[in-house]
XYZ file of N, CA and C in Angstrom:
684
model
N 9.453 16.597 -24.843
C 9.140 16.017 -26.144
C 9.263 17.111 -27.199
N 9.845 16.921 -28.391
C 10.307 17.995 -29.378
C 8.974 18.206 -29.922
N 8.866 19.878 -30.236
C 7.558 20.573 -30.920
C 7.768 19.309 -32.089
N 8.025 19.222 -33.050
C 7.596 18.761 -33.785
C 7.129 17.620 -34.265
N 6.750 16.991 -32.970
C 5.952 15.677 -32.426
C 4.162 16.476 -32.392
N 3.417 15.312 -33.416
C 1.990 16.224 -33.253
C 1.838 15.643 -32.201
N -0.045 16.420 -31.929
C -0.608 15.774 -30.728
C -1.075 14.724 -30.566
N -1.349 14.135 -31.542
C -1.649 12.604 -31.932
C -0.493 11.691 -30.937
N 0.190 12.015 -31.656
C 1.616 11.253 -31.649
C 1.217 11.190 -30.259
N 1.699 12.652 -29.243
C 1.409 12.988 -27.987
C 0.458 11.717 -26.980
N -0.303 11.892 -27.464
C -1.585 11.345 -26.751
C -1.571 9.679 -27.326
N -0.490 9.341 -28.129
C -0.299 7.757 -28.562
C 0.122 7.207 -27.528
N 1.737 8.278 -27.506
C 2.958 8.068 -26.249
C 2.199 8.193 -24.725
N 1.431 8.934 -24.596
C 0.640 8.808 -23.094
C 0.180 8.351 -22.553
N -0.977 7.753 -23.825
C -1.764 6.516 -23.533
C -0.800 5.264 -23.216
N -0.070 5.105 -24.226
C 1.329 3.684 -24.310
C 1.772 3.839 -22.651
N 1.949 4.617 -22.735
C 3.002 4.859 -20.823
C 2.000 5.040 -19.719
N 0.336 5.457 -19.809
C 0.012 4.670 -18.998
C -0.524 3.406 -19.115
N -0.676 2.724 -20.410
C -0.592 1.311 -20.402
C -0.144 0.402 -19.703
N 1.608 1.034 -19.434
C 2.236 0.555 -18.814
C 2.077 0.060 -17.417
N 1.242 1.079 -16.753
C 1.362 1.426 -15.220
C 0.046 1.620 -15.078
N -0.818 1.177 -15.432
C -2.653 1.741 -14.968
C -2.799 1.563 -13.752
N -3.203 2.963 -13.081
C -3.377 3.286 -11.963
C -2.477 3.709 -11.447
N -1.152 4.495 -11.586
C 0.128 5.465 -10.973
C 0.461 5.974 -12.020
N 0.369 7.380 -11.625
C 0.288 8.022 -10.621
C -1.064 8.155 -9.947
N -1.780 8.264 -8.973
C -3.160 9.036 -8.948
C -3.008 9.471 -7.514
N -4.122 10.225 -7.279
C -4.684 11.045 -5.708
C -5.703 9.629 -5.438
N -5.860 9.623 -4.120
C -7.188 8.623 -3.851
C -7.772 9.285 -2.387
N -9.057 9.454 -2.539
C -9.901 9.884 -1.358
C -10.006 11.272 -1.557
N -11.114 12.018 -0.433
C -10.760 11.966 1.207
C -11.494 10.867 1.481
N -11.685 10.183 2.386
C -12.593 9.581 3.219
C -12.357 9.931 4.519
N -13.816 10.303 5.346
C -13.157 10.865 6.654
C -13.582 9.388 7.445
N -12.938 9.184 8.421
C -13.048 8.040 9.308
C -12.830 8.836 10.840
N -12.738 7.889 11.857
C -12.699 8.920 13.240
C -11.462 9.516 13.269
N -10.508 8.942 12.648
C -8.906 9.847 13.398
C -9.065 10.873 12.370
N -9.773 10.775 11.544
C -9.292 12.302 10.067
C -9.593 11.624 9.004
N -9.088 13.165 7.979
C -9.825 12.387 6.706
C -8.331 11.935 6.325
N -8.647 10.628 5.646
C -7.385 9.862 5.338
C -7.504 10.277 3.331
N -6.412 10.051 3.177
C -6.263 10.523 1.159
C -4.577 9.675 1.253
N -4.571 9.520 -0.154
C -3.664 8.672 -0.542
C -3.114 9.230 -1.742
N -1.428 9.311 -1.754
C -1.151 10.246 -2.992
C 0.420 9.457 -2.830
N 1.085 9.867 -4.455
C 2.451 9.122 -4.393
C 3.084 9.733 -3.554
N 4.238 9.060 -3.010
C 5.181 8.965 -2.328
C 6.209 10.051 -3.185
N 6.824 11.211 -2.400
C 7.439 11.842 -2.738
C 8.822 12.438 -1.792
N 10.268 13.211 -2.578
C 11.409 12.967 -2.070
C 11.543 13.500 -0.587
N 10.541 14.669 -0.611
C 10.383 15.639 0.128
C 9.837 15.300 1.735
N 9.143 13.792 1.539
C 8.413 12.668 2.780
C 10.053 12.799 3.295
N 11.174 12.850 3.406
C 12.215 11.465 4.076
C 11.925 11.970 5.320
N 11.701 13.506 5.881
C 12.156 13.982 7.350
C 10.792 13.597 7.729
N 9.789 13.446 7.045
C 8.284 13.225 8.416
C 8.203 11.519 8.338
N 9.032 10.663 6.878
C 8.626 9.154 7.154
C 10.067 8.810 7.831
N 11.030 9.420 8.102
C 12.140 8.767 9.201
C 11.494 9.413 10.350
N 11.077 10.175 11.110
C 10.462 10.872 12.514
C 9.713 9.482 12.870
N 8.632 9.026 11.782
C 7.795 8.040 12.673
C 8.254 6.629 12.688
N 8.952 6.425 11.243
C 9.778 5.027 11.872
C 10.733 4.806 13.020
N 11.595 5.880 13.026
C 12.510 5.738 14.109
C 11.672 5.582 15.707
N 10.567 6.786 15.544
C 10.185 6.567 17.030
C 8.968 5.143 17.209
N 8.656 4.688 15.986
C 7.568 3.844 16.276
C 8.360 1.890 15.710
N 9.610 1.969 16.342
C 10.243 0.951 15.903
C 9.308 -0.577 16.755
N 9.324 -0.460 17.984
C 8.806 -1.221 18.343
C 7.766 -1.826 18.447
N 6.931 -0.472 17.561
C 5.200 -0.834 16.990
C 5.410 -1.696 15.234
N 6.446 -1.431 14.706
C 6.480 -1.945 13.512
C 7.337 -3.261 13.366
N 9.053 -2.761 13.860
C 9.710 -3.716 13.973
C 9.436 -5.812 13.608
N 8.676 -5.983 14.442
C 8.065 -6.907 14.824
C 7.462 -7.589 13.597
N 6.839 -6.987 12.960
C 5.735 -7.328 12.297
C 6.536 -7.557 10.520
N 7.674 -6.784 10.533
C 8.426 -6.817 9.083
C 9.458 -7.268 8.736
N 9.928 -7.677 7.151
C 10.659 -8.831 7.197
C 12.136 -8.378 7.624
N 12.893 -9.144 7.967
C 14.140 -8.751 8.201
C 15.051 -8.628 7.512
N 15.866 -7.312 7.502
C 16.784 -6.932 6.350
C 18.157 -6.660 7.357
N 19.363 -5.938 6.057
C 20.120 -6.178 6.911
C 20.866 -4.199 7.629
N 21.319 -4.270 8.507
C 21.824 -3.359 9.401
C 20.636 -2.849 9.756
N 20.791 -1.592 10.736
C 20.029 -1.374 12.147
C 19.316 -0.990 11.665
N 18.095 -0.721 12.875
C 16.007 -0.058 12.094
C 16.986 1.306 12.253
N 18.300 2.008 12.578
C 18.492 3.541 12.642
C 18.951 3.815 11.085
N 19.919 2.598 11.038
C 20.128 2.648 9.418
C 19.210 2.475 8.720
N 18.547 1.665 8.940
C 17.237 1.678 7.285
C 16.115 2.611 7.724
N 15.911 3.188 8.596
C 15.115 4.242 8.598
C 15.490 5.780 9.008
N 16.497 5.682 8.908
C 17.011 6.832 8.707
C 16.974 7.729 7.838
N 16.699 9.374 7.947
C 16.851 10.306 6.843
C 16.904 10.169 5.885
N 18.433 9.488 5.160
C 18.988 8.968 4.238
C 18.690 8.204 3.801
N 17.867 6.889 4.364
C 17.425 5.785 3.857
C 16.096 6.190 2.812
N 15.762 7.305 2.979
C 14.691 7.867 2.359
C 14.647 7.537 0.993
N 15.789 8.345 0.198
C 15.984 8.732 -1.083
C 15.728 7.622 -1.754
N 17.043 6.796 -1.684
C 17.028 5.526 -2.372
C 15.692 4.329 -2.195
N 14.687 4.381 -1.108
C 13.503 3.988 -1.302
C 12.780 4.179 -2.160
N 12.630 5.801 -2.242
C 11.942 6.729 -2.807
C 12.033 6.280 -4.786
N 13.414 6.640 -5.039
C 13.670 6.197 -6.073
C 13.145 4.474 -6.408
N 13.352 3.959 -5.945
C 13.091 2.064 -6.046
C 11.673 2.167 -6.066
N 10.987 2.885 -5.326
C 9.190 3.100 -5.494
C 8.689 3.816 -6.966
N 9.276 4.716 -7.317
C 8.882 5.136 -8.582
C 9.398 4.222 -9.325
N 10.467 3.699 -9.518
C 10.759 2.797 -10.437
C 10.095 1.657 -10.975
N 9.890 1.092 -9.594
C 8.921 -0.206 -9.940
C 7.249 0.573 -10.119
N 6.884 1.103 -9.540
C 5.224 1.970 -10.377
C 5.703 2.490 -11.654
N 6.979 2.855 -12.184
C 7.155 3.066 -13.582
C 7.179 2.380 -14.400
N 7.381 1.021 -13.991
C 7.554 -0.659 -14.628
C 5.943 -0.722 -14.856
N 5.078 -0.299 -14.134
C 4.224 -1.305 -14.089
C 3.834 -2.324 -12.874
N 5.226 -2.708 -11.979
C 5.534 -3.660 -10.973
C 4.139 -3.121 -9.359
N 4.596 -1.828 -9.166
C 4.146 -1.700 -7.994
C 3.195 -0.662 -8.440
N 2.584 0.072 -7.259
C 1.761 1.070 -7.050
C 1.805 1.278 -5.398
N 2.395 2.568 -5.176
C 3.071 2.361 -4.017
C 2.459 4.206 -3.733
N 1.901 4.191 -2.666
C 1.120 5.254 -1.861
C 1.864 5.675 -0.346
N 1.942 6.950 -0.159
C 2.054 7.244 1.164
C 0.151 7.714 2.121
N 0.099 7.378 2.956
C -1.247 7.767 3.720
C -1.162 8.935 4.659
N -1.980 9.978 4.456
C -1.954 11.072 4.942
C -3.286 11.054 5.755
N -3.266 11.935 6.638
C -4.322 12.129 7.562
C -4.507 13.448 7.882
N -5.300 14.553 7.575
C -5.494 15.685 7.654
C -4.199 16.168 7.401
N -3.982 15.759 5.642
C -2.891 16.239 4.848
C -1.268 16.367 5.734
N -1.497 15.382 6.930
C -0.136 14.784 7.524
C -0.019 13.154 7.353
N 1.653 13.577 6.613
C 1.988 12.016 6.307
C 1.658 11.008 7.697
N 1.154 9.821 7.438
C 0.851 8.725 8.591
C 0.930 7.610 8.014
N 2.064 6.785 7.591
C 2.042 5.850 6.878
C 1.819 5.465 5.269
N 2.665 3.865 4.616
C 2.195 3.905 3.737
C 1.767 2.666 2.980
N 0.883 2.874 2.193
C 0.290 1.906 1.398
C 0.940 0.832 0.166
N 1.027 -0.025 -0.124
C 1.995 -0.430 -1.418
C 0.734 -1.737 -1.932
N 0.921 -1.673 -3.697
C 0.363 -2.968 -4.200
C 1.952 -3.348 -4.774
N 2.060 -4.623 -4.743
C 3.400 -4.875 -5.020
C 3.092 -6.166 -5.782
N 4.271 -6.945 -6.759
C 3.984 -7.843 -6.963
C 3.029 -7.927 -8.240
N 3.059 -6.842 -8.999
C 1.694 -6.886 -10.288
C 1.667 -7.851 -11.232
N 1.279 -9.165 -11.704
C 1.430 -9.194 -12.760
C 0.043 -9.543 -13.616
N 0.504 -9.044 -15.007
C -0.918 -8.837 -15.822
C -1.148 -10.576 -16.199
N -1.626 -10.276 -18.299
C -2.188 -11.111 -18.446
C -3.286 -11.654 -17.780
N -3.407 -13.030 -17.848
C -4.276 -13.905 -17.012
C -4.504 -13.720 -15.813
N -3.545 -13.648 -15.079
C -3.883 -13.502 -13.812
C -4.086 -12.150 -13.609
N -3.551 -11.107 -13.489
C -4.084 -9.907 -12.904
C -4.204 -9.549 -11.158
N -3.058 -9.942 -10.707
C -3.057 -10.445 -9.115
C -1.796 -9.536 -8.902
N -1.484 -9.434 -7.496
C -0.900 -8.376 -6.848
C -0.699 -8.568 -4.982
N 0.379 -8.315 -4.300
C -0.579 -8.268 -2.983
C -0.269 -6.533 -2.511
N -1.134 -6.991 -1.493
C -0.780 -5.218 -0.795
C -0.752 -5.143 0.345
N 0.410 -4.181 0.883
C 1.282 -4.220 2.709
C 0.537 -2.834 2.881
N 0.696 -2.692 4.294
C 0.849 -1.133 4.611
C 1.540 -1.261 6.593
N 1.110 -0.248 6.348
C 1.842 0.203 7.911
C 1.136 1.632 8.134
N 1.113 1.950 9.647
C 0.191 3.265 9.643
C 0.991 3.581 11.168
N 1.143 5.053 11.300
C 2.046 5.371 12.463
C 1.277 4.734 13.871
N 1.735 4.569 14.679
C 1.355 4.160 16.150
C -0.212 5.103 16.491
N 0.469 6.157 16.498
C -0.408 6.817 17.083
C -2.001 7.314 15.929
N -1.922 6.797 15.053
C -3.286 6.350 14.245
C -4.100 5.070 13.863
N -3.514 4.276 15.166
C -3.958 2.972 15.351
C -5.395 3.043 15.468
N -6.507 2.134 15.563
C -7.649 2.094 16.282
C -8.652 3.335 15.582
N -7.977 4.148 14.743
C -8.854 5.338 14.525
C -9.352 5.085 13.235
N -9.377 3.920 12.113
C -9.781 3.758 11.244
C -8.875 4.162 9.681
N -7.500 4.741 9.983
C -6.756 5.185 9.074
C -6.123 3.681 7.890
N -5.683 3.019 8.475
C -5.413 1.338 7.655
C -6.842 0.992 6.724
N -7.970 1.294 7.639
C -8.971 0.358 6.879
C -9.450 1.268 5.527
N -9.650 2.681 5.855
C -9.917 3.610 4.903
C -8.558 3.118 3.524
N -7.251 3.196 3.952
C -6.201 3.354 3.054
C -6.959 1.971 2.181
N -6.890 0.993 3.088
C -6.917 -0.336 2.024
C -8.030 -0.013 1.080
N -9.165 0.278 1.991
C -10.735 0.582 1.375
C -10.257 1.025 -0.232
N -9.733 2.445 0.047
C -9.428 3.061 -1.294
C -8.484 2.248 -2.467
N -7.446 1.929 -2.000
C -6.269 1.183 -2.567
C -7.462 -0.154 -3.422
N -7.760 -0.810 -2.610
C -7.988 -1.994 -3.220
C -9.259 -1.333 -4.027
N -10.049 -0.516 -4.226
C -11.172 -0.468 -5.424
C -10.712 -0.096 -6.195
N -9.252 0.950 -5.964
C -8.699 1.544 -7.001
C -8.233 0.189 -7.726
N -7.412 -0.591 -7.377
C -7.504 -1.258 -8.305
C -7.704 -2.207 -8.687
N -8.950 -2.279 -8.592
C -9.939 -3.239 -9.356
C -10.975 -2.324 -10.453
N -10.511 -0.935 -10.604
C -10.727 0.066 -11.418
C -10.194 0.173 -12.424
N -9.230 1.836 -11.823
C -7.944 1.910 -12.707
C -6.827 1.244 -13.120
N -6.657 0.474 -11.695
C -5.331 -0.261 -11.936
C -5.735 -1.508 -12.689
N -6.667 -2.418 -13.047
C -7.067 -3.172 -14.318
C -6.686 -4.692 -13.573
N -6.890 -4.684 -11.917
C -6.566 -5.879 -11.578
C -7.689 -7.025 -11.350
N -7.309 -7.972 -11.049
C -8.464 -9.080 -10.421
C -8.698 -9.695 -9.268
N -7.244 -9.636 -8.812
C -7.262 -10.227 -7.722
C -5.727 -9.929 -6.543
N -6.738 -9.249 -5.192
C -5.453 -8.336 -4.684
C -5.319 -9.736 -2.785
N -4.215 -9.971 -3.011
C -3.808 -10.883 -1.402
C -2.674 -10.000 -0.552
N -2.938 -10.291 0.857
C -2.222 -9.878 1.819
C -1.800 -11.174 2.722
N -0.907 -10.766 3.464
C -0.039 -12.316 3.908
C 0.204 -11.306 5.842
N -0.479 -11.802 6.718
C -0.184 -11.507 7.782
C 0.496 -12.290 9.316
N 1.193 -11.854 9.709
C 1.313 -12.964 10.912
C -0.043 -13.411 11.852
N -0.880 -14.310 12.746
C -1.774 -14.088 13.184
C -1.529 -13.597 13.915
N -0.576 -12.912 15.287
C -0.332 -12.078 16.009
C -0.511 -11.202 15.507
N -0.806 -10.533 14.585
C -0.990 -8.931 14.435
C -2.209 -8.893 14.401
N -3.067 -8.438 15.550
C -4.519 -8.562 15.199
C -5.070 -7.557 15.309
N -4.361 -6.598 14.825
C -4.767 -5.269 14.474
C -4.793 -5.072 12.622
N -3.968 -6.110 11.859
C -4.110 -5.959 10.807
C -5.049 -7.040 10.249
N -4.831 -8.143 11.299
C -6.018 -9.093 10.670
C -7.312 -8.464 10.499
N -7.898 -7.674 11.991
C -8.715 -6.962 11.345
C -9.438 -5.981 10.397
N -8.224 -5.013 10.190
C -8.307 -4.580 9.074
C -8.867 -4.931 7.520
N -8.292 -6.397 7.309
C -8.608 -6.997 6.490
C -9.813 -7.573 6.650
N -10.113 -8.076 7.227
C -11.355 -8.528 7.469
C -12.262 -7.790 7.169
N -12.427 -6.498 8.015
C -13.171 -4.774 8.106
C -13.768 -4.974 6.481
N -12.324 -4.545 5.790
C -12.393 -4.393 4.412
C -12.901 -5.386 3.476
N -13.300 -6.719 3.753
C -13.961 -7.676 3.166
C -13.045 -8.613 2.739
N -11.457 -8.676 2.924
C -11.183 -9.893 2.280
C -11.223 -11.572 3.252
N -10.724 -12.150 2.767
C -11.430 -13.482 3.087
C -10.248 -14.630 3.302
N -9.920 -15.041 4.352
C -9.345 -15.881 4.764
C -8.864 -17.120 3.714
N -8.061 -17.480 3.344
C -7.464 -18.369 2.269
C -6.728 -19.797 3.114
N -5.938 -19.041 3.928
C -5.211 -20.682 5.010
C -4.165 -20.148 5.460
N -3.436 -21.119 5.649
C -1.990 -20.312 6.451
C -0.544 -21.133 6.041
N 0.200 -19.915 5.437
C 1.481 -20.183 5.126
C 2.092 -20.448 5.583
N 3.232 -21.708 6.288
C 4.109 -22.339 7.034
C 5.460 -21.382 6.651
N 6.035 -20.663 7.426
C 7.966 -20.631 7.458
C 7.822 -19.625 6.097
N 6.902 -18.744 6.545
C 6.244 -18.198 5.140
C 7.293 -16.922 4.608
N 7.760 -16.014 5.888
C 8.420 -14.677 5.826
C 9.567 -14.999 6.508
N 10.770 -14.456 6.462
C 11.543 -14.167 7.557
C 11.238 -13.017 8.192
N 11.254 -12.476 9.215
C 10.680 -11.642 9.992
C 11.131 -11.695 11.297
N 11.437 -10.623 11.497
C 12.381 -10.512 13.274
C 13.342 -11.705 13.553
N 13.720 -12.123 12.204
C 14.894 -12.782 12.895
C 14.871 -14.194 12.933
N 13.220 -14.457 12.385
C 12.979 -16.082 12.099
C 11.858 -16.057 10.872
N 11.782 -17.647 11.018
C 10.678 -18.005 9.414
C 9.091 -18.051 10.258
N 8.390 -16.972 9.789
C 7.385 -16.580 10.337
C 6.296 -17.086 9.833
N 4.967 -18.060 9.883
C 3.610 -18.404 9.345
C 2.871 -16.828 9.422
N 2.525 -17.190 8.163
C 1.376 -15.723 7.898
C -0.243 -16.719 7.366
N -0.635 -15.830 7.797
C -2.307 -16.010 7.244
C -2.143 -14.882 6.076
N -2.843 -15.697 5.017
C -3.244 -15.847 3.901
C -4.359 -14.908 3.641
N -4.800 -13.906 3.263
C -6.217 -13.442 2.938
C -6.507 -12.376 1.445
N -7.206 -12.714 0.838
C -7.729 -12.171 -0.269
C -8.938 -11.887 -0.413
N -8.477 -11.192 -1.956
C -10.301 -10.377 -2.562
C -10.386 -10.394 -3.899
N -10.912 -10.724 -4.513
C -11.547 -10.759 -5.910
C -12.291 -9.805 -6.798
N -12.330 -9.522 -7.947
C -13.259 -8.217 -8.430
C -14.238 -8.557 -7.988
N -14.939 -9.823 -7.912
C -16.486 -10.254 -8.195
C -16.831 -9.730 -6.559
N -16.064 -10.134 -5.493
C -16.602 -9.961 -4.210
C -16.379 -8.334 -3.857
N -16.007 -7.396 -4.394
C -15.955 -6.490 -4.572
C -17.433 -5.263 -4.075
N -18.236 -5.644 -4.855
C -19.656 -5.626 -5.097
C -19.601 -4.028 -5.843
N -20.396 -3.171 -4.330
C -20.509 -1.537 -5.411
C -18.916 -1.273 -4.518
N -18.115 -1.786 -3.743
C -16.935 -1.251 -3.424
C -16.728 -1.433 -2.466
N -15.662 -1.351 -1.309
C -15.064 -1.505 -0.183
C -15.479 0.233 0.562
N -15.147 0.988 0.100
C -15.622 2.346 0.428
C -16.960 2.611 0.360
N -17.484 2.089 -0.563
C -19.076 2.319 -0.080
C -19.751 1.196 0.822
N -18.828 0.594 0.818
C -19.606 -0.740 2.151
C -18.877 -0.109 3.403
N -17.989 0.469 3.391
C -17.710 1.163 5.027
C -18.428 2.232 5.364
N -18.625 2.931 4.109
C -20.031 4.287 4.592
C -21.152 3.672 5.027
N -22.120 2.708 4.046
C -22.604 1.840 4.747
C -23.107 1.742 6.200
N -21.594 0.649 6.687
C -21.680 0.345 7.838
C -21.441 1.872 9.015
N -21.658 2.614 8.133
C -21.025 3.957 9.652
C -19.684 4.444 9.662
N -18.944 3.541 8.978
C -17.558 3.205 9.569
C -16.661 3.744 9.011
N -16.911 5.159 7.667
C -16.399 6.200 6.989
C -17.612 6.945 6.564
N -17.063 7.979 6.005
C -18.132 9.179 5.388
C -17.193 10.040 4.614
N -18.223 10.232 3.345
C -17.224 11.613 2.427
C -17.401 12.663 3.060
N -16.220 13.584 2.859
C -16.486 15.019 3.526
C -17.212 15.818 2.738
């Protein structure tokens, strides 16, 4: 920005641009849970060699569960497939559109978080995916990510109302959701394409109001995280 822009001006243009996007960029956490302390930070170019390592080897833990696109899980998760993600993720959190997180676990990448789908006004609704490597299953890393993700934004990010769409076979993420407090809605018929067919997902959401003092402080709470 040229010196001869005051600081006014400065701090007009800053405010305006995060108008745009409330809530991205940010850090979120630690929260420690049993596998580690989990933290949440943007997605950056420098991820492609540790987020192609775990897609490629954890195809058959994910595969399954996501929608179907086109050429091989070697091609779209490949090295290369990195960049151009990478770019399409800042873009849409630069819109405003997304807010899109990678999940780290004792400051190693392990999956990632996304709110996708933003729109303001009236509604103020959004949903949010994630995925978490194989081998941080069961250890509490998903429920912490959402924990954080979803207060964030019903905070910073200025939302009202955040939904997730799951197959009922995945009942490792149903629970998750659940864990985290959202609430069963019904079930979508021929809802996704996914592995290759039109897949029914269950329906589940959360609201500011059911919110209460937070998703993170209701898992400390229950035992089931702690700040470091």
């Amino acid at each position: 920005m040229p010196s001869s822009v005051s600081a006014a001006d400065r701090r007009d243009v800053a405010t305006d641009y995060a108008g745009r996007h409330p809530g991205w960029p940010a850090k979120l956490g630690p929260l420690v849970v049993p596998a580690g302390t989990v933290q949440l930070r943007p997605p950056r170019l420098l991820d492609a060699a540790a987020w192609s390592a775990i897609r490629l080897r954890d195809r058959e833990h994910l595969e399954q569960w996501e929608p179907t696109a086109t050429g091989s899980w070697a091609q779209r998760n490949g090295f290369w497939a990195w960049p151009p993600q990478w770019t399409s993720l800042r873009a849409l959190a630069r819109r405003g559109q997304s807010l899109p997180f990678v999940i780290t676990v004792d400051g190693v990448f392990a999956g990632q978080i996304t709110v996708g789908n933003i729109v303001r006004a009236a509604l103020r609704s959004a949903w949010i995916g994630y995925w978490v490597s194989s081998q941080q299953v069961g250890g509490g890393v998903a429920s912490a990510a959402v924990a954080l993700l979803a207060d964030h934004c019903f905070t910073f990010g200025q939302l009202h109302r955040l939904e997730a769409t799951v197959r009922p076979g995945n009942e490792a993420s149903v629970r998750v959701l659940r864990k985290t407090g959202f609430r069963e809605e019904g079930l979508f018929l021929r809802y996704l394409d996914v592995a290759g067919a039109w897949r029914d997902h269950l329906c589940f959401a959360i609201t500011e109001e059911e919110r209460g003092d937070g998703l993170v402080a209701r898992m400390i709470a229950r035992g089931q995280a702690r700040l470091p």
